[in-house]
Coordinates of C-alpha atoms in Angstrom, one line a residue:
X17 CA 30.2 31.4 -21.6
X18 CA 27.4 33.1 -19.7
X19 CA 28.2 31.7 -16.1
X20 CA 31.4 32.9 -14.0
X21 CA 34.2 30.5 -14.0
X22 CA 34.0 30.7 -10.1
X23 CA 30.2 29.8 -10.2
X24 CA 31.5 26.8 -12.8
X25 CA 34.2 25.4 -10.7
X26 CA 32.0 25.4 -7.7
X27 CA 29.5 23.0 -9.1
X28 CA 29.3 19.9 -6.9
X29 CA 29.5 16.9 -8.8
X30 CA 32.4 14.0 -9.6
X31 CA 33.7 12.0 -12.6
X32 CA 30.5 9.7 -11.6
X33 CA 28.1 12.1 -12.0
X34 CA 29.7 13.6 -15.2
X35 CA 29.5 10.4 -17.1
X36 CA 25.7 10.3 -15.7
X37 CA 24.9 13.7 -17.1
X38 CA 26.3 13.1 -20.6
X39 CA 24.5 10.2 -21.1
X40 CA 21.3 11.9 -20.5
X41 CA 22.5 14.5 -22.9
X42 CA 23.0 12.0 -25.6
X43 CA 19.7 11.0 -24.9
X44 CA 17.7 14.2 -24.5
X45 CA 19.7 15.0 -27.8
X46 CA 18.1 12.7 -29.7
X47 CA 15.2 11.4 -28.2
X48 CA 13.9 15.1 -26.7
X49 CA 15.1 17.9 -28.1
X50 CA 13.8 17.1 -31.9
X51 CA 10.3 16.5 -30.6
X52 CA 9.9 18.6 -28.3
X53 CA 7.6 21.1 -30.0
X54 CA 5.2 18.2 -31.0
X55 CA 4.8 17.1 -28.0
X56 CA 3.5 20.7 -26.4
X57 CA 1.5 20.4 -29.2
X58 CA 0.3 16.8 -27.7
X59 CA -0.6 17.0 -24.2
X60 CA 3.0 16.4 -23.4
X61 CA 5.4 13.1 -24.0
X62 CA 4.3 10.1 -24.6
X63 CA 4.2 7.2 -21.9
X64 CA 7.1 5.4 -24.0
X65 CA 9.3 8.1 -23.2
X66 CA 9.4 7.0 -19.6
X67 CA 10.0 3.7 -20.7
X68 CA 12.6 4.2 -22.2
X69 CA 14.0 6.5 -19.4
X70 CA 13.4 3.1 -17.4
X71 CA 15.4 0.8 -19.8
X72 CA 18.4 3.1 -19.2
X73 CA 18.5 3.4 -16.0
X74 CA 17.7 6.9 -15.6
X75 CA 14.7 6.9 -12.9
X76 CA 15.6 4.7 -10.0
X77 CA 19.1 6.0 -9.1
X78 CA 18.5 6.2 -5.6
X79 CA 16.0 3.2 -5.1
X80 CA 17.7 0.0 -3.5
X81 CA 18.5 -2.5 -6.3
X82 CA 16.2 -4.9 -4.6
X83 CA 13.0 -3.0 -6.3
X84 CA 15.3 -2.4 -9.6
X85 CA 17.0 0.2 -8.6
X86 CA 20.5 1.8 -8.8
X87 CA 20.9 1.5 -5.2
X88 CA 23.1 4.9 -5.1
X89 CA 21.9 7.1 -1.9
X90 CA 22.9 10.1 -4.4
X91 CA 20.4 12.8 -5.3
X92 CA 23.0 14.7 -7.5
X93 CA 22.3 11.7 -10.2
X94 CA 19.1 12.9 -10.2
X95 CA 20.1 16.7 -10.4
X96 CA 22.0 15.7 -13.1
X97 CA 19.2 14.2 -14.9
X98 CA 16.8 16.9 -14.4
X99 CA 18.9 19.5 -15.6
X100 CA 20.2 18.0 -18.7
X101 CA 16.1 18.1 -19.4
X102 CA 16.0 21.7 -18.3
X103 CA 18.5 22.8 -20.7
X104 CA 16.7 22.0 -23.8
X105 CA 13.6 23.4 -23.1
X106 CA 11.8 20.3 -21.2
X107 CA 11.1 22.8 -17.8
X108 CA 7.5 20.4 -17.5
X109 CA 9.5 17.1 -17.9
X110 CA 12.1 18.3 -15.7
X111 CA 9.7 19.0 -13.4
X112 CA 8.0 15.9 -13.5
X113 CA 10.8 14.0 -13.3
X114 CA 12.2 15.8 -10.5
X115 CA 9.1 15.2 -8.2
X116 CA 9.2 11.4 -9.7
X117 CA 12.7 10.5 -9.1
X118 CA 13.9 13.1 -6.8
X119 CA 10.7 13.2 -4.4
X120 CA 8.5 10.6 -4.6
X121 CA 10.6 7.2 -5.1
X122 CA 13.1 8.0 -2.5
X123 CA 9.9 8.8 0.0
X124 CA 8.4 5.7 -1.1
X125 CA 11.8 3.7 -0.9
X126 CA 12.6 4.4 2.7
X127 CA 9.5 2.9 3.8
X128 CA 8.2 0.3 1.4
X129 CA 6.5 -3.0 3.0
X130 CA 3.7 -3.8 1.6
X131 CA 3.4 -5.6 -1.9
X132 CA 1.6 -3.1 -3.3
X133 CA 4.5 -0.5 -2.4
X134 CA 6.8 -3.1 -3.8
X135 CA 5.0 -3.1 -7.0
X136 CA 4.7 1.1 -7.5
X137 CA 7.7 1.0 -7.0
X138 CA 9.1 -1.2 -9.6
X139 CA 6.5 -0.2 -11.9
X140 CA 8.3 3.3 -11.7
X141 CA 11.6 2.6 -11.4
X142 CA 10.9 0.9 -15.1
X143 CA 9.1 3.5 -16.1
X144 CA 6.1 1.3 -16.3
X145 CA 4.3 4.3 -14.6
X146 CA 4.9 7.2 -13.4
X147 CA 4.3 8.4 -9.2
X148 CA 3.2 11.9 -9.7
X149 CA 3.8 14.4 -6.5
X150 CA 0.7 16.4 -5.9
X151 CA 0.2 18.7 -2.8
X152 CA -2.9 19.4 -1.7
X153 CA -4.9 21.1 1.2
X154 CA -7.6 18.3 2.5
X155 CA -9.3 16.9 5.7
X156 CA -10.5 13.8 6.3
X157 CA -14.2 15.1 6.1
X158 CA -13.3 16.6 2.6
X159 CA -12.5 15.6 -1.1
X160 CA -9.2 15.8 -2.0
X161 CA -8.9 18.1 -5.4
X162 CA -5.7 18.9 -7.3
X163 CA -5.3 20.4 -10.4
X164 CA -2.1 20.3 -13.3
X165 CA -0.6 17.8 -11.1
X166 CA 2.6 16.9 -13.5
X167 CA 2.6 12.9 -14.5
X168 CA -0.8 12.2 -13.5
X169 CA -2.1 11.3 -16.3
X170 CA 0.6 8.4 -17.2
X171 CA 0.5 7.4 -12.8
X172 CA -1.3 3.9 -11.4
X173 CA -0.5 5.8 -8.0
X174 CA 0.3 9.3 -6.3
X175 CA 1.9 10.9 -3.8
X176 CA -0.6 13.5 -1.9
X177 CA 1.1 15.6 0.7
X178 CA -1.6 17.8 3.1
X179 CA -1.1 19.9 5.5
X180 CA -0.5 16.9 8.0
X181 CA 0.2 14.1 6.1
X182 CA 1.9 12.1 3.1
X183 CA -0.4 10.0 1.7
X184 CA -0.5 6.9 -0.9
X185 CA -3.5 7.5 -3.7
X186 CA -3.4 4.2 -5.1
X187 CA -5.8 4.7 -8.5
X188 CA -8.7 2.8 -7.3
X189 CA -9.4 5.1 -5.0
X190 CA -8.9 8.4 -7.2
X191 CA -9.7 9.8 -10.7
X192 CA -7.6 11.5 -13.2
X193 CA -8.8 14.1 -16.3
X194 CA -6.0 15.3 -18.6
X195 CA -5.2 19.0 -18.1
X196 CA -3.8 21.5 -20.3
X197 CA -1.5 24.1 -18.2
X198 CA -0.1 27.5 -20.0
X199 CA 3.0 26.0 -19.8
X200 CA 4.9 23.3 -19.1
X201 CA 3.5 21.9 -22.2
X202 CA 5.8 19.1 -22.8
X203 CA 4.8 17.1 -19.6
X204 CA 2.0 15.6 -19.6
X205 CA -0.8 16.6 -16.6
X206 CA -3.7 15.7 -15.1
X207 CA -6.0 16.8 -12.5
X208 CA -6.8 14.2 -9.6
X209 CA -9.6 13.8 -7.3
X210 CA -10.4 11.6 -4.4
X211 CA -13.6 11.5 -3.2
X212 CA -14.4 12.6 0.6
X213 CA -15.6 9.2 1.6
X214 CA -12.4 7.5 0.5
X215 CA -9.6 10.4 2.1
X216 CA -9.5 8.4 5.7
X217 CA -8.8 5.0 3.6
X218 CA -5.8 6.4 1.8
X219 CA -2.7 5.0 3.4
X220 CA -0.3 7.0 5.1
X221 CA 2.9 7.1 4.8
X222 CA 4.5 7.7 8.5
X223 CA 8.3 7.4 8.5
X224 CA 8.7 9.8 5.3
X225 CA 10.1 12.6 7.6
X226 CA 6.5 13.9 7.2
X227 CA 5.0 17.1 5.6
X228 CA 8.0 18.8 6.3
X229 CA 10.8 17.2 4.3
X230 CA 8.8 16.5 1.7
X231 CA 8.2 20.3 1.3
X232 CA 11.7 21.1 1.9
X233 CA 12.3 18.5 -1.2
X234 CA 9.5 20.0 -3.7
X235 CA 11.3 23.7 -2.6
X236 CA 14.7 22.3 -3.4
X237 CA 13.7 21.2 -6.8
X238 CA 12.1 23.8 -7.6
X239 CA 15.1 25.9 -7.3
X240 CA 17.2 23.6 -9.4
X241 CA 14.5 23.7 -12.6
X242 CA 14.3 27.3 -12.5
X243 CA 18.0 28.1 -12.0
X244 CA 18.8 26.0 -15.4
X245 CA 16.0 26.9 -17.5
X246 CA 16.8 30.6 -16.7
X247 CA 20.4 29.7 -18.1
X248 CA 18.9 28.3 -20.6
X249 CA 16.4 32.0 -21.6
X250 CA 19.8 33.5 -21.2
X251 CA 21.6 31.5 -23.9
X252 CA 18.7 31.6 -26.1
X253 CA 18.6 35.3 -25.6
X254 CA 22.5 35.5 -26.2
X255 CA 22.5 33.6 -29.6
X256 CA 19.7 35.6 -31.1
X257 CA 20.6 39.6 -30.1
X258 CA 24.2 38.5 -31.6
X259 CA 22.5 36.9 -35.1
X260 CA 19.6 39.8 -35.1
X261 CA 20.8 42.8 -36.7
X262 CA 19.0 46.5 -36.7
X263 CA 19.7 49.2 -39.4
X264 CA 22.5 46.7 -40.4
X265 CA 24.5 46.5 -37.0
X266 CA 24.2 43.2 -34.2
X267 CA 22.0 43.7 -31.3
X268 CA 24.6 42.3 -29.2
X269 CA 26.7 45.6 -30.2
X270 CA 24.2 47.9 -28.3
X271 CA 25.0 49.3 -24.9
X272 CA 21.9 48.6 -23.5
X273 CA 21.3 45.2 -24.7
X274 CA 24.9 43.9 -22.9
X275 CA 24.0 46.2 -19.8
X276 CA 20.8 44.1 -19.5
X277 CA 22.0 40.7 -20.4
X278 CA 25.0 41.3 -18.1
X279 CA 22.7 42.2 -15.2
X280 CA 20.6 38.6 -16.1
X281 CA 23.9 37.1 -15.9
X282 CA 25.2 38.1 -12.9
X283 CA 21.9 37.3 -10.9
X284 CA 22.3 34.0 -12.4
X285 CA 25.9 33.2 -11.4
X286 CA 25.1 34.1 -7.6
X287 CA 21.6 31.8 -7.9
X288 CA 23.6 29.2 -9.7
X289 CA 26.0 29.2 -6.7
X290 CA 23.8 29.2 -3.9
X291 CA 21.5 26.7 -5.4
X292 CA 25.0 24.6 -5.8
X293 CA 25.7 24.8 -2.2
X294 CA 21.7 23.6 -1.3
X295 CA 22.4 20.8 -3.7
X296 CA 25.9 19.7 -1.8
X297 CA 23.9 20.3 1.4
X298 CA 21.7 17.5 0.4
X299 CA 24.0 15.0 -0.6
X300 CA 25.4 15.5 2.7
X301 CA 22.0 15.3 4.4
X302 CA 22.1 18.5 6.0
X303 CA 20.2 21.0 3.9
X304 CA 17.2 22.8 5.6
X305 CA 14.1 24.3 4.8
X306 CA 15.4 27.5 5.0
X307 CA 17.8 26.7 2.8
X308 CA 15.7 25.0 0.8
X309 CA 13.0 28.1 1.2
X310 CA 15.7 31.4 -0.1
X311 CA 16.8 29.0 -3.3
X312 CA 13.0 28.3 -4.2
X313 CA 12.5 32.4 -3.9
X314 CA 15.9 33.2 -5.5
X315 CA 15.8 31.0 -8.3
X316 CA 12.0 32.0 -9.7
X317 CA 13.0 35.3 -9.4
X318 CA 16.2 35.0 -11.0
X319 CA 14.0 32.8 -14.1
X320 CA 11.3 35.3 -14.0
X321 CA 13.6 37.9 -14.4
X322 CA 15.9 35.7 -17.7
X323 CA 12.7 34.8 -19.8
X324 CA 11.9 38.8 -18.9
X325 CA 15.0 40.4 -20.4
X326 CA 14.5 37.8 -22.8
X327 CA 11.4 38.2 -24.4
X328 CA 11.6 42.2 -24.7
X329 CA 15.3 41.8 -26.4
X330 CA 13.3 39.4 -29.0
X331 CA 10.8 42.3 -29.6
X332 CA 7.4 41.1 -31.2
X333 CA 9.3 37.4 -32.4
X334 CA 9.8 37.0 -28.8
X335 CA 5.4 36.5 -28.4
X336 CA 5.8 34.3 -31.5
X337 CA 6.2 30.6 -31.1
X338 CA 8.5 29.7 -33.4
X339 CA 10.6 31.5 -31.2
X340 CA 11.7 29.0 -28.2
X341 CA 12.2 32.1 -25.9
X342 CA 8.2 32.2 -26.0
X343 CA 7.8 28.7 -24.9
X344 CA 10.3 29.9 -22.1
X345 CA 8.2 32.7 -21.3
X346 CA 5.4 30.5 -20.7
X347 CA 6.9 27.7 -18.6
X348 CA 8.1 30.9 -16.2
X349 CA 5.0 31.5 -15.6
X350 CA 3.9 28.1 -15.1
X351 CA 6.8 27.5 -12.3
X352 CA 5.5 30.1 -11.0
X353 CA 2.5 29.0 -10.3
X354 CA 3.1 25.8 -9.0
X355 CA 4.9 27.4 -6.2
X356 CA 1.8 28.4 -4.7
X357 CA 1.6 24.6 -3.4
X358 CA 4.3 24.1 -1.7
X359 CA 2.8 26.5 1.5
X360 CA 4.5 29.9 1.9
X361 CA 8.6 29.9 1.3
X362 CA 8.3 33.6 2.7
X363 CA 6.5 32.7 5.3
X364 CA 9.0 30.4 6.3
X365 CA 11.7 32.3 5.7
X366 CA 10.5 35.0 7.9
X367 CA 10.3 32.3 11.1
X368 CA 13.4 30.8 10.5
X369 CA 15.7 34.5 9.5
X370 CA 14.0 36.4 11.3
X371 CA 12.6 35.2 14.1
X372 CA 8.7 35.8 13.6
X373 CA 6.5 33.6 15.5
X374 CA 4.6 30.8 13.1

C-alpha cells in the first residue's frame, strides 16, 4: 500500500527467507503484539520470551550447528526476524535482537575456543541468555561505564566494543542495574559497569574484524530498525487520518494531509531501497562502512521525519498513549539516541565521499 511496487519488488530475500519471516509473524502475532503495552509498562519482555525465541529456532540462524545453531551463513534470516518485530511496535526488541543475533553471535561464532565461549554461546543460541552489544569509550587505566545498553539485564555476558577493541565482559567481572530509557520500552535494559582494575583482564576478542566491522554492523542495523518502524508510523498514521473525521469529512480527504503523507512516503520508498541494497551487500559480504554509514543517517532521518508527520496529523491524541503513534514517537527518539555510540557516521562519511582527512 504505502511502499512503491518498485521499492517492493526490489526486496532481497528468497522463498527461504519468506517462510522464515512468516513464521515470526505468527509468532510476534500472538505472543508480541497483545502484550506489548504491558510490557513497556514492565521494564520490557520477560526473559521467557527469549526462551521461547530459542525453542523455535529464531536466535542462532547464523551460528554453526555445532553450538545449536542453524548453521546458515545468512544475515537476511535475521533481517527478517528483526523486522517482523519492528513492524508491530517492538523498535526496543528489535533492537535488541538485532545486536544479539545479527552482531554479537556471529562475532562470537567466528572465533569461539574456549569453553566458556562455547557455553555463551549456547546459552544464547537457546535463549538461555541474552549477549547484549554495548559500545563504550574506555582505557585500560579506566572503568568501563555504559548506560541503556539493550538486553543487559537478562545477559550472563557482553560484548563491549572501545575505541580499539572488542572485548568479552563475562559477568563476574561487571555489574548490571536495570534502566528505564524514554523509549524503547518493550526491551528490557540495563546499565553495565566494569571496574578499572578489572578492564585489562577482559578478554579480547582478536579475529572479530575488529572495531571496525563491528561498527559497520551496529550502523547497518540500525538502518534496518528505523526504516521498518518508520513504515510502521506511516501505516499507523494512514489508518487513523482515513477513520478520523473533522466537521464530518475524513482527514485522509484533505489536501494537505495526502501532500504530507505522500512526501513521508516517498522518502521512505528511496530509504527502503537503499537500505535493501546495504542488506544484499551483506549477504554477499561486500557492504562497507560507508555504506553502512549513509543508511544509518538516511534511515533516522527518514523515521524521525514518519513518527513527525505522524504525531501532528494525530493532533493532541497523538501525545496520548493510548495512541501507538506516541509510543512511536518515543522509540524515535530513543534510536536516535543510541546512535551517538556508534562514533560519528558523518564523520565517516565525510572521509570516505569526500575525501577529508581522518
Amino acid at each position: 500500500m504505502i511502499a512503491s511496487s518498485v521499492a517492493r519488488s526490489a526486496r532481497p530475500f528468497d522463498g527461504d527467507h519468506d517462510a522464515f519471516r512468516e513464521s515470526v509473524r505468527r509468532f510476534t502475532a500472538a505472543e508480541v503484539a497483545p502484550v506489548l503495552e504491558a510490557w513497556r509498562s514492565h521494564h520490557g519482555a520477560p526473559a521467557t520470551l527469549f526462551s521461547e525465541l530459542g525453542k523455535h529456532g529464531f536466535l542462532g540462524t547464523m551460528v554453526p550447528e555445532e553450538y545449536g545453531g542453524g548453521g546458515v551463513d545468512d544475515i537476511r534470516f535475521v533481517v527478517a526476524l528483526v523486522e517482523e518485530f519492528a513492524g508491530v511496535g517492538a523498535t526496543g526488541l528489535a533492537r535488541c535482537l538485532a545486536l544479539h543475533a545479527g552482531v554479537a553471535l556471529p562475532l562470537l561464532a567466528r572465533v569461539a575456543s574456549a569453553p566458556d565461549h562455547r557455553r555463551t554461546l549456547e546459552k544464547a543460541v537457546s535463549g538461555a541468555s541474552v549477549l547484549p552489544v554495548a559500545a563504550a569509550r574506555a582505557a585500560e587505566e579506566s572503568p568501563l561505564r555504559v548506560q541503556l545498553v539493550a538486553g543487559a539485564s537478562y545477559a550472563d555476558a557482553a560484548v563491549a566494543v572501545t575505541d580499539d577493541a572488542v572485548l568479552l565482559v563475562p559477568s563476574d567481572l561487571c555489574t548490571s542495574e536495570v534502566s528505564r530509557p524514554l523509549g524503547g520500552l518493550d526491551s528490557p535494559h540495563g546499565d553495565l559497569s566494569v571496574d578499572s582494575a578489572d578492564v585489562s583482564r577482559l578478554p579480547r576478542l582478536r579475529d572479530a574484524g575488529g572495531t571496525a566491522l563491528v561498527t559497520r554492523d551496529l550502523r547497518f542495523w540500525h538502518a534496518v530498525v528505523a526504516t521498518e518502524a518508520a513504515h510502521r508510523a506511516l501505516r499507523l498514521t494512514v489508518d487513523y487520518v482515513g477513520a478520523r473525521k473533522v466537521f464530518g469529512t475524513a482527514l485522509s480527504s484533505f489536501e494537505n494531509t495526502r501532500n504530507r503523507l505522500a512526501e513521508v512516503a516517498a522518502r521512505l520508498a528511496l530509504v527502503r531501497l537503499y537500505v535493501d541494497s546495504c542488506i544484499a551487500a551483506h549477504a554477499e559480504g561486500t557492504l562497507d562502512a560507508e555504506s553502512a554509514s549513509v543508511a544509518m543517517m538516511e534511515a533516522g532521518a527518514a523515521h524521525d521525519l514518519a513518527v513527525d508527520q505522524g504525531l501532528q496529523l494525530h493532533g493532541g491524541y497523538g501525545y496520548m498513549r493510548e495512541y501507538p503513534i506516541s509510543a512511536a514517537f518515543a522509540d524515535a527518539h530513543y534510536l536516535r539516541g543510541q546512535e551517538q555510540v556508534f562514533g560519528n557516521a558523518r564523520r565517516a562519511v565525510a572521509e570516505a565521499a569526500l575525501g577529508f582527512e581522518a
